[in-house]
CSV table of C-alpha atoms in Angstrom, one decimal:
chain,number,residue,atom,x,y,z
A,21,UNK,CA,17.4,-13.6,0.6
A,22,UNK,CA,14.7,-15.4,2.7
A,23,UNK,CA,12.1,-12.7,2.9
A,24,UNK,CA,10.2,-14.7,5.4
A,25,UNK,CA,12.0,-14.0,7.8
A,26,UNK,CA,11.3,-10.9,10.4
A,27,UNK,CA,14.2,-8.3,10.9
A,28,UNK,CA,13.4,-8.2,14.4
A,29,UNK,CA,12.4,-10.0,17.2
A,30,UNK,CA,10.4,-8.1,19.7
A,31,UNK,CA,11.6,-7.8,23.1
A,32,UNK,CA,9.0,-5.8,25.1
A,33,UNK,CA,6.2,-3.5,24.5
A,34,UNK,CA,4.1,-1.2,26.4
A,35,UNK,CA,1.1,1.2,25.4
A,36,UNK,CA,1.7,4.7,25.7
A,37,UNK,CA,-2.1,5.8,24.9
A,38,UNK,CA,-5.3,3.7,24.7
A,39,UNK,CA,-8.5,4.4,23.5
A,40,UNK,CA,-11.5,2.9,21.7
A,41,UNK,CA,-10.2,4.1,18.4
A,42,UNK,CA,-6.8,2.9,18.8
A,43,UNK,CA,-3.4,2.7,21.0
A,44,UNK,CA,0.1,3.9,21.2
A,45,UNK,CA,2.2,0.3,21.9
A,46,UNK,CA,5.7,1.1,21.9
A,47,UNK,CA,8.0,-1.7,21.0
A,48,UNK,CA,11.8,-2.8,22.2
A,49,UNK,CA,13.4,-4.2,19.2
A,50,UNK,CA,16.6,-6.3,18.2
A,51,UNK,CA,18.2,-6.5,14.5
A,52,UNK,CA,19.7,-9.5,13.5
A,53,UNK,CA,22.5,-7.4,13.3
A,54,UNK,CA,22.1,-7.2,17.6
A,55,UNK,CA,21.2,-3.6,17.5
A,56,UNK,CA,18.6,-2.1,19.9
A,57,UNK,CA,15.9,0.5,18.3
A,58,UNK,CA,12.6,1.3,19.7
A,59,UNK,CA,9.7,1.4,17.3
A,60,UNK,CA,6.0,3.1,17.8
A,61,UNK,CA,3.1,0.9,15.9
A,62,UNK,CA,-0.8,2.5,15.9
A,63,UNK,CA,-3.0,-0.3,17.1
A,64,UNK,CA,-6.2,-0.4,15.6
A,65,UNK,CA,-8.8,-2.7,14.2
A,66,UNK,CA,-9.1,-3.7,10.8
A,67,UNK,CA,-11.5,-1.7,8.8
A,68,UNK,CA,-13.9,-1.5,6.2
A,69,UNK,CA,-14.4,0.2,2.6
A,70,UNK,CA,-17.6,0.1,0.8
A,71,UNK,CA,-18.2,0.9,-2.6
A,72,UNK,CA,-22.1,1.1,-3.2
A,73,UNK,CA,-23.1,1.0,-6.6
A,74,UNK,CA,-26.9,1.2,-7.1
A,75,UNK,CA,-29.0,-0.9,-9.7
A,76,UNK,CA,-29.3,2.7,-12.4
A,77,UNK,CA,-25.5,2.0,-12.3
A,78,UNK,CA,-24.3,4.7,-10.1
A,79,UNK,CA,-21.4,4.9,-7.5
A,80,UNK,CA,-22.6,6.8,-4.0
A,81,UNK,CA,-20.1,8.8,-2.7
A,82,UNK,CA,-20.4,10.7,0.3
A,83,UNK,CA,-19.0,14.3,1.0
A,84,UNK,CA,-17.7,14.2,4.5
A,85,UNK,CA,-16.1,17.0,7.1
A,86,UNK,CA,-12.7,15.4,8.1
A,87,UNK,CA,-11.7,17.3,11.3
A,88,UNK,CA,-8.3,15.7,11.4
A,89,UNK,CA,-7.5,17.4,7.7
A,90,UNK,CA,-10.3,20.0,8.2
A,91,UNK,CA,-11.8,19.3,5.0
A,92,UNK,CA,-14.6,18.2,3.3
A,93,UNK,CA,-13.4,14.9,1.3
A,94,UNK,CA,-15.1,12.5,-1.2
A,95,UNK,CA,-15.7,8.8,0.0
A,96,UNK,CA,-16.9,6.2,0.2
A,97,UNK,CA,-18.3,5.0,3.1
A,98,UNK,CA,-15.9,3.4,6.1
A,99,UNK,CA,-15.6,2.3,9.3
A,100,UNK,CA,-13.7,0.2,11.5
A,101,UNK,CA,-14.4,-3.7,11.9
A,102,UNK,CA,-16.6,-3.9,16.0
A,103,UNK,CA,-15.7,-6.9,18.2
A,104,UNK,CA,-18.1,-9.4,17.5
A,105,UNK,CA,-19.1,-8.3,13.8
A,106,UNK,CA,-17.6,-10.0,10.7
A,107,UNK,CA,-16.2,-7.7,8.2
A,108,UNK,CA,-19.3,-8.4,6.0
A,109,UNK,CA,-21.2,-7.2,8.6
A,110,UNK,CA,-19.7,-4.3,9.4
A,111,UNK,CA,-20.0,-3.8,5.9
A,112,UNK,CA,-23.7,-3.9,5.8
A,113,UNK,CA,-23.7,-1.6,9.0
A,114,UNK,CA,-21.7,1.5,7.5
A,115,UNK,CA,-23.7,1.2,4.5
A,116,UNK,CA,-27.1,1.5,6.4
A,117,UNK,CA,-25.7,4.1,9.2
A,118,UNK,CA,-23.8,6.5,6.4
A,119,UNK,CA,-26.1,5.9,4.0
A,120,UNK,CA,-29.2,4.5,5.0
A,121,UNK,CA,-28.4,1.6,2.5
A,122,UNK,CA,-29.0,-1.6,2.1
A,123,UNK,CA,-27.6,-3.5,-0.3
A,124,UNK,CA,-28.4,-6.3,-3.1
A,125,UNK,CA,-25.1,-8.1,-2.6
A,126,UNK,CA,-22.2,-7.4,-0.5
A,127,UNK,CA,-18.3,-9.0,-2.0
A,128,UNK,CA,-15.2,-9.2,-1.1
A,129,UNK,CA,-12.5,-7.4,-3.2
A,130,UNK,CA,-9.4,-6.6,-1.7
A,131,UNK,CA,-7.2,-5.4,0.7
A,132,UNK,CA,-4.5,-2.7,1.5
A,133,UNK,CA,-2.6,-1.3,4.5
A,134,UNK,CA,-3.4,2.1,5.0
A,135,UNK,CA,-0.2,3.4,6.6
A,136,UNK,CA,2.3,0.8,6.7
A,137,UNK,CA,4.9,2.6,8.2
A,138,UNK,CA,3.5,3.5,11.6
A,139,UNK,CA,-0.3,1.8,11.6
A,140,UNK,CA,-0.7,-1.8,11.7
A,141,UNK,CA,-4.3,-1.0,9.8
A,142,UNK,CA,-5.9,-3.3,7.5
A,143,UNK,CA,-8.3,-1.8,4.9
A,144,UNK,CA,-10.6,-4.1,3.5
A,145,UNK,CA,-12.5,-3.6,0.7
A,146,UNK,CA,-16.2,-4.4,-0.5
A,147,UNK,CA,-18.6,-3.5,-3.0
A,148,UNK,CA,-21.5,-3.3,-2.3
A,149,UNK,CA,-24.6,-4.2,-5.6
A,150,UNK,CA,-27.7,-3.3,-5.7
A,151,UNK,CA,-28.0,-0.6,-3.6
A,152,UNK,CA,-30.8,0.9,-2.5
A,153,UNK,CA,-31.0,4.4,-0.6
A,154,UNK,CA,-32.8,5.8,2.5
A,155,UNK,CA,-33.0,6.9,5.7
A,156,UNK,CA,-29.2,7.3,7.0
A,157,UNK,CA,-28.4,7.2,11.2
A,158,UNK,CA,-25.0,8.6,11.7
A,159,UNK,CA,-23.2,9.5,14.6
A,160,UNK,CA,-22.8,12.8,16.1
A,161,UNK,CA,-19.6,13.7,14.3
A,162,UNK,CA,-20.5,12.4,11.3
A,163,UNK,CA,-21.6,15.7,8.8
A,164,UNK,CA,-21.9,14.0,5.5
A,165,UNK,CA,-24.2,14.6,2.1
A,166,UNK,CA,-24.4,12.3,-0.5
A,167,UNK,CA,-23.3,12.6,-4.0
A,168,UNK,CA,-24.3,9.5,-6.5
A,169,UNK,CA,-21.8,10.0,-10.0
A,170,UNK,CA,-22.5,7.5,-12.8
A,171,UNK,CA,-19.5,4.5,-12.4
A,172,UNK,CA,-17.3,5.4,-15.0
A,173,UNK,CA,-17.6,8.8,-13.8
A,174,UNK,CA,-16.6,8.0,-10.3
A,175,UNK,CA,-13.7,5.9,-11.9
A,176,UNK,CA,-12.2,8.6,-13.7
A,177,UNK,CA,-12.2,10.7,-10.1
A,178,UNK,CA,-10.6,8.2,-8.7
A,179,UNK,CA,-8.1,7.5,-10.7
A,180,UNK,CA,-7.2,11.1,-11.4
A,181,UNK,CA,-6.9,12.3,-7.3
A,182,UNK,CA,-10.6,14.1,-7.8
A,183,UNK,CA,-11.0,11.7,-4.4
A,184,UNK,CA,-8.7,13.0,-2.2
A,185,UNK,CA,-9.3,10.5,0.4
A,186,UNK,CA,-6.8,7.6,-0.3
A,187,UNK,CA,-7.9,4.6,0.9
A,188,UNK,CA,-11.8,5.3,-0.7
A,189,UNK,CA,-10.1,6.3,-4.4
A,190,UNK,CA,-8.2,3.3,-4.2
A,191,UNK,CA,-11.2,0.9,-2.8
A,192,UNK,CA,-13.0,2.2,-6.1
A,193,UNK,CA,-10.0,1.2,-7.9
A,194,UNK,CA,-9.3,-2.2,-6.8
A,195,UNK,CA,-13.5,-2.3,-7.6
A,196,UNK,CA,-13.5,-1.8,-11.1
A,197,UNK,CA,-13.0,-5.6,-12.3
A,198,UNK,CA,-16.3,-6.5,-9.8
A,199,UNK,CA,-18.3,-3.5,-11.2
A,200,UNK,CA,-18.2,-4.2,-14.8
A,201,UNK,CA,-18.7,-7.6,-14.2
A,202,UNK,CA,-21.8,-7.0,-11.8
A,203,UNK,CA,-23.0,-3.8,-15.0
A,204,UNK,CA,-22.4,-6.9,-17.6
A,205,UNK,CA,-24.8,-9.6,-15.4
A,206,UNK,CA,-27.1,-6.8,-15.2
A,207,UNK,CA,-27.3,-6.3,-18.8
A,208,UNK,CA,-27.5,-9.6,-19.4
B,18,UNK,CA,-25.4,24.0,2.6
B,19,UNK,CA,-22.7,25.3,2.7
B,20,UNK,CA,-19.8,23.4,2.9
B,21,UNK,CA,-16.8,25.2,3.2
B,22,UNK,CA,-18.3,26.0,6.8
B,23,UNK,CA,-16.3,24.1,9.6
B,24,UNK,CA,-18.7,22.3,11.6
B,25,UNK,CA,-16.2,22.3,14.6
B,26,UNK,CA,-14.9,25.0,17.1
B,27,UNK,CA,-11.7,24.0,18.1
B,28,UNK,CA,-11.7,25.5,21.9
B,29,UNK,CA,-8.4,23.8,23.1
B,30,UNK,CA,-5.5,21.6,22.2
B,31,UNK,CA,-2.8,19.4,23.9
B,32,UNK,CA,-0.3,17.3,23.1
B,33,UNK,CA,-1.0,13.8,24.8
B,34,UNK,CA,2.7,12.3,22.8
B,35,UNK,CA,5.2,14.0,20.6
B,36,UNK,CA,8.3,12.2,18.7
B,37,UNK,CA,10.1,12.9,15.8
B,38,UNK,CA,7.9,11.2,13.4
B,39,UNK,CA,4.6,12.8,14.6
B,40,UNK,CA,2.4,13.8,17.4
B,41,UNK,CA,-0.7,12.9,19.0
B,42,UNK,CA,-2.4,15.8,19.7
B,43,UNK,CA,-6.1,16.3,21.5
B,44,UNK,CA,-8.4,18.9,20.7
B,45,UNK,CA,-11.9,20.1,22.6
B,46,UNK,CA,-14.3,20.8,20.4
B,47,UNK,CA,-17.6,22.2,19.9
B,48,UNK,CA,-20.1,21.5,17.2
B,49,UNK,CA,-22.5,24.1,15.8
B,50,UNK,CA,-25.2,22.6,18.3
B,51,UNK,CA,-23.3,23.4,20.9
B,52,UNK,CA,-22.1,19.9,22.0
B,53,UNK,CA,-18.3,19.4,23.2
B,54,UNK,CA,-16.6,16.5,22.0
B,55,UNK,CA,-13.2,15.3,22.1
B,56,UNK,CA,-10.9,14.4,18.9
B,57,UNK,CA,-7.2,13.2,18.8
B,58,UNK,CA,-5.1,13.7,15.8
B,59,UNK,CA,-2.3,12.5,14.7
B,60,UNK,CA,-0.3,15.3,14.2
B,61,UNK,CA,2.4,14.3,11.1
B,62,UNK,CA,4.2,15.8,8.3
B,63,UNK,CA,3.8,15.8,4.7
B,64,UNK,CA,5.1,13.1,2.6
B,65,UNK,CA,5.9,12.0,-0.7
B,66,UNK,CA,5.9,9.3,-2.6
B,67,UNK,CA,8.1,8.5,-5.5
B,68,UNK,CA,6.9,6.7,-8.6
B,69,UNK,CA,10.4,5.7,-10.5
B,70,UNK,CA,10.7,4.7,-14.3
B,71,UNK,CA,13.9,3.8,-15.8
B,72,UNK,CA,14.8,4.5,-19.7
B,73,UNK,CA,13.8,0.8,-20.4
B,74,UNK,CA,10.4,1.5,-19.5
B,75,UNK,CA,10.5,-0.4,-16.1
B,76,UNK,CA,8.8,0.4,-12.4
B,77,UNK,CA,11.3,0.0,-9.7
B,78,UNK,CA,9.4,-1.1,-6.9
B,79,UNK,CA,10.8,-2.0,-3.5
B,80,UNK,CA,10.3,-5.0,-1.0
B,81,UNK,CA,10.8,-3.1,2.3
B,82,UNK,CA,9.8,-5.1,5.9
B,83,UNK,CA,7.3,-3.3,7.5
B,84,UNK,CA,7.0,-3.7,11.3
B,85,UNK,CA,3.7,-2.2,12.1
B,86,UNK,CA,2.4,-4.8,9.7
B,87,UNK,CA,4.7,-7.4,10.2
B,88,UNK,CA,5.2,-8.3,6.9
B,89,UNK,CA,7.2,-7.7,3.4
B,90,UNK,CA,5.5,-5.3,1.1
B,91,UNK,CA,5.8,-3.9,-2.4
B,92,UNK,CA,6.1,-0.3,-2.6
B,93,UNK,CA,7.6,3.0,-4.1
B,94,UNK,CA,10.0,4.9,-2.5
B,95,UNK,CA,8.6,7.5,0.3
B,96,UNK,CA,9.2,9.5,3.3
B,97,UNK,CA,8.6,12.6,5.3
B,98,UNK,CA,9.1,15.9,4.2
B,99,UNK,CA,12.1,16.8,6.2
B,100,UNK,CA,12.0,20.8,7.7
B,101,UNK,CA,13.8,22.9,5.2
B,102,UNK,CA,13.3,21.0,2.2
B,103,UNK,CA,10.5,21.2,-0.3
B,104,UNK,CA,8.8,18.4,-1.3
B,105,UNK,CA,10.6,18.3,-4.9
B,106,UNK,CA,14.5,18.0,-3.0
B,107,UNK,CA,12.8,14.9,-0.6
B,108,UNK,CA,11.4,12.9,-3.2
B,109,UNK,CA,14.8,13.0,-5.3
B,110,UNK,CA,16.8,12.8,-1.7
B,111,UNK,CA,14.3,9.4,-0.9
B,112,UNK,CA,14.8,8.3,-4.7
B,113,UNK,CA,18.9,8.4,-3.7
B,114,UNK,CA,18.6,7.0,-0.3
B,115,UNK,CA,16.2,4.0,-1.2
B,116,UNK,CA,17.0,2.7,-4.9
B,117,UNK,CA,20.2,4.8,-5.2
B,118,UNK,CA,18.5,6.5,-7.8
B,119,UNK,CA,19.0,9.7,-9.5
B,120,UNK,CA,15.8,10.8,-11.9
B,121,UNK,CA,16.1,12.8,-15.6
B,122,UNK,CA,13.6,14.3,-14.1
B,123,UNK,CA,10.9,14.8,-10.9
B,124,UNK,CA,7.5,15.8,-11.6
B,125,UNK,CA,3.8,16.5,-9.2
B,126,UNK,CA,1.3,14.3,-10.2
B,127,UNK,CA,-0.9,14.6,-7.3
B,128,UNK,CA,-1.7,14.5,-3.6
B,129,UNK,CA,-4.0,12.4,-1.4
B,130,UNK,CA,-4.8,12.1,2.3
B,131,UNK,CA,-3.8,8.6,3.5
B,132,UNK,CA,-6.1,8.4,6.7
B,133,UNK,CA,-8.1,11.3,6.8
B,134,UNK,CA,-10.3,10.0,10.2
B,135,UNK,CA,-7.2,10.4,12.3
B,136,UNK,CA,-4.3,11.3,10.9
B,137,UNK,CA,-3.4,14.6,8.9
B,138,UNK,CA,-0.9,13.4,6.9
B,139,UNK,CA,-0.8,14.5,3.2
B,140,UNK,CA,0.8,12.3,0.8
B,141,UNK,CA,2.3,14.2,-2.1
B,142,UNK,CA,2.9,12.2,-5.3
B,143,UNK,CA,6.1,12.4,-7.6
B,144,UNK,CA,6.7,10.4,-11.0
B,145,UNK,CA,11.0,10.6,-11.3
B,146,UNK,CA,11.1,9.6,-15.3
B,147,UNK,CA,14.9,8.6,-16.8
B,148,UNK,CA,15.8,7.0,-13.3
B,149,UNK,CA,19.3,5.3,-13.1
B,150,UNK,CA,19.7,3.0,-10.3
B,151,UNK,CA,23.2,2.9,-8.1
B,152,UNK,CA,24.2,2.1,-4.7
B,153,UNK,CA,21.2,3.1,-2.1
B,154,UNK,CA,22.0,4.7,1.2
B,155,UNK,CA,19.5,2.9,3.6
B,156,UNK,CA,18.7,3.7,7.0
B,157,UNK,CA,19.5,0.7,9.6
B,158,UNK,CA,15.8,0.4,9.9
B,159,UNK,CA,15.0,0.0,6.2
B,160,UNK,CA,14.9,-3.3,4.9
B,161,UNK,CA,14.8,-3.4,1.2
B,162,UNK,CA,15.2,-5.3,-1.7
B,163,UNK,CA,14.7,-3.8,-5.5
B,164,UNK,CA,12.1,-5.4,-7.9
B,165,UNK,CA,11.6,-3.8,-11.5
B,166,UNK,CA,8.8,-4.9,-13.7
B,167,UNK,CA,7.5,-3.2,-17.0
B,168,UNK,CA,5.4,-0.2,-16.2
B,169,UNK,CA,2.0,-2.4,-17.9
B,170,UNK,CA,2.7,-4.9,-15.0
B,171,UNK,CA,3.0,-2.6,-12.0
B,172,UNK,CA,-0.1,-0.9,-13.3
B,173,UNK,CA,-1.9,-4.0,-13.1
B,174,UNK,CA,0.0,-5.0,-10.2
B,175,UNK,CA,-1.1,-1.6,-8.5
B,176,UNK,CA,-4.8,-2.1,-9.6
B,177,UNK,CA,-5.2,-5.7,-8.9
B,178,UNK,CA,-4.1,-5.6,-4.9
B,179,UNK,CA,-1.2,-7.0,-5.3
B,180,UNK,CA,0.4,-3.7,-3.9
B,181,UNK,CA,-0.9,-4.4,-0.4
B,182,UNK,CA,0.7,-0.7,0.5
B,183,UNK,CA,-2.2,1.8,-0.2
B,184,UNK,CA,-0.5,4.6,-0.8
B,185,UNK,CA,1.8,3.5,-3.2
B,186,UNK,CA,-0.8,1.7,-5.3
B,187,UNK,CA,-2.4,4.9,-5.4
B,188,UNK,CA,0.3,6.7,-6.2
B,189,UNK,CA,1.0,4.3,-9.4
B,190,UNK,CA,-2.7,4.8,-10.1
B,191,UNK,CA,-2.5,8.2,-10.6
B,192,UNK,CA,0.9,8.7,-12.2
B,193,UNK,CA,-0.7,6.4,-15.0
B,194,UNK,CA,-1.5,9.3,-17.3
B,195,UNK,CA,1.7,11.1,-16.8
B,196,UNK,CA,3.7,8.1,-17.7
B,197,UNK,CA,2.1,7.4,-20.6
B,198,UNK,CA,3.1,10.9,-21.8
B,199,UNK,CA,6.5,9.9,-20.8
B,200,UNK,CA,6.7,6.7,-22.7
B,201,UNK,CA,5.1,8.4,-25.7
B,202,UNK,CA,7.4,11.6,-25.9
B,203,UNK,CA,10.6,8.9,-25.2
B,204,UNK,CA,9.4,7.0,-28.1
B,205,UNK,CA,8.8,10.1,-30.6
């Protein structure tokens, strides 16, 4: 089976909700079996996850009021990829504005789709070394407090669904190889 | 602080879009400083996610073309809790319909939000242990083609990134522990 090639082709598309967080585009599709279906994709930007580990070896999560759940959920902070910005620094930004952080080192360390069945969403992930705390400026509706867990702490939440937001349990996840390495260097 | 307090009012709520896979709903609210602001949600139901061991020990993952993303990804089976069914009689009705599989057994490991800034979707995580594969029952929009590796590989596989769906690398994550019970019990 040649899996590089699409299932569809795309025959027309229009948006059935815009905003500056992300549109409705609904989509005409053909099978290659010649069937019609219509499909409804989420548009939005890439985004970013960044796990901040400071130099006393702990991981800062942030407690955060999700209205869309309405709960308060462990993360770490996020935020979605502005025109103009590279990913790093968007990185950089949601560290400083969450957290008031600034960072030692930012890196690369993965990426996911968040909801690959109706969001075209890209979650990339950083970690962020070296981190040093301070003054955060968030935006109105963000209502956040900070909680800093050593790493292998914050590891064992993660892994066991103590972080009940997905994409940050899983950033801290696909970390882990970067942090020991980074905790080993520091030793060293 | 207290943090079971919601820090919204929720004064009104309309439906901008509704289909049969979710909604997009738009609420007014009001903060406890007595600003309105506007939110949109993405109204959705439950779902699960299926993490599927065989006898042998092995992972059945799936390669399923996602159209949002436009591309192939691995995965576990999944899908929407379906109105009248608990979340138990989906993930073994998924397990049939995607791998034509039928499980010894179906067990909760967990539950996660997968996009908690707009969505309210809840992702509920099932390991299915003694799964038997047989003909699957696809719908014509799923595109899917079986790939079974030993359960140490799709845990690395799941931690490394190179399960580029989030949720079902998370859901692998955290049915770790319970299918190393498994594996040990089978053994004994």
């Amino acid at each position: 089976m040649n899996q590089t090639k699409r299932p569809y082709q795309t025959l027309s598309s229009h948006y059935l909700w815009q905003s500056q967080w992300y549109n409705l585009r609904q989509d005409q599709l053909r099978a290659t079996d010649g069937a019609e279906l219509t499909y409804t994709v989420i548009e939005k930007p890439r985004a970013v996850w960044i796990v901040p580990i400071t130099n006393e070896g702990e991981l800062v999560l942030i407690d955060q009021y999700r209205y869309a759940v309405d709960a308060w959920c462990l993360e770490v902070p996020a935020g979605n990829v502005e025109p103009g910005h590279t990913p790093e620094q968007q990185a950089a930004q949601e560290l400083h504005e969450e957290i008031g952080g600034q960072a030692g080192q930012v890196v690369p360390v993965g990426e996911f789709y968040t909801m690959n069945g109706i969001c075209d969403e890209v979650a990339l992930v950083f970690l962020a070394v070296g981190v040093t705390l301070g003054e955060a400026q968030r935006e109105p509706t963000e209502h956040i407090t900070l909680r800093l867990v050593m790493v292998d702490e914050g590891l064992d939440m993660a892994r066991s669904g103590q972080i009940k937001d997905g994409p940050s349990a899983l950033a801290i996840v696909l970390s882990e190889p970067a942090i020991r390495r980074y905790l080993k260097e520091q030793q060293a």
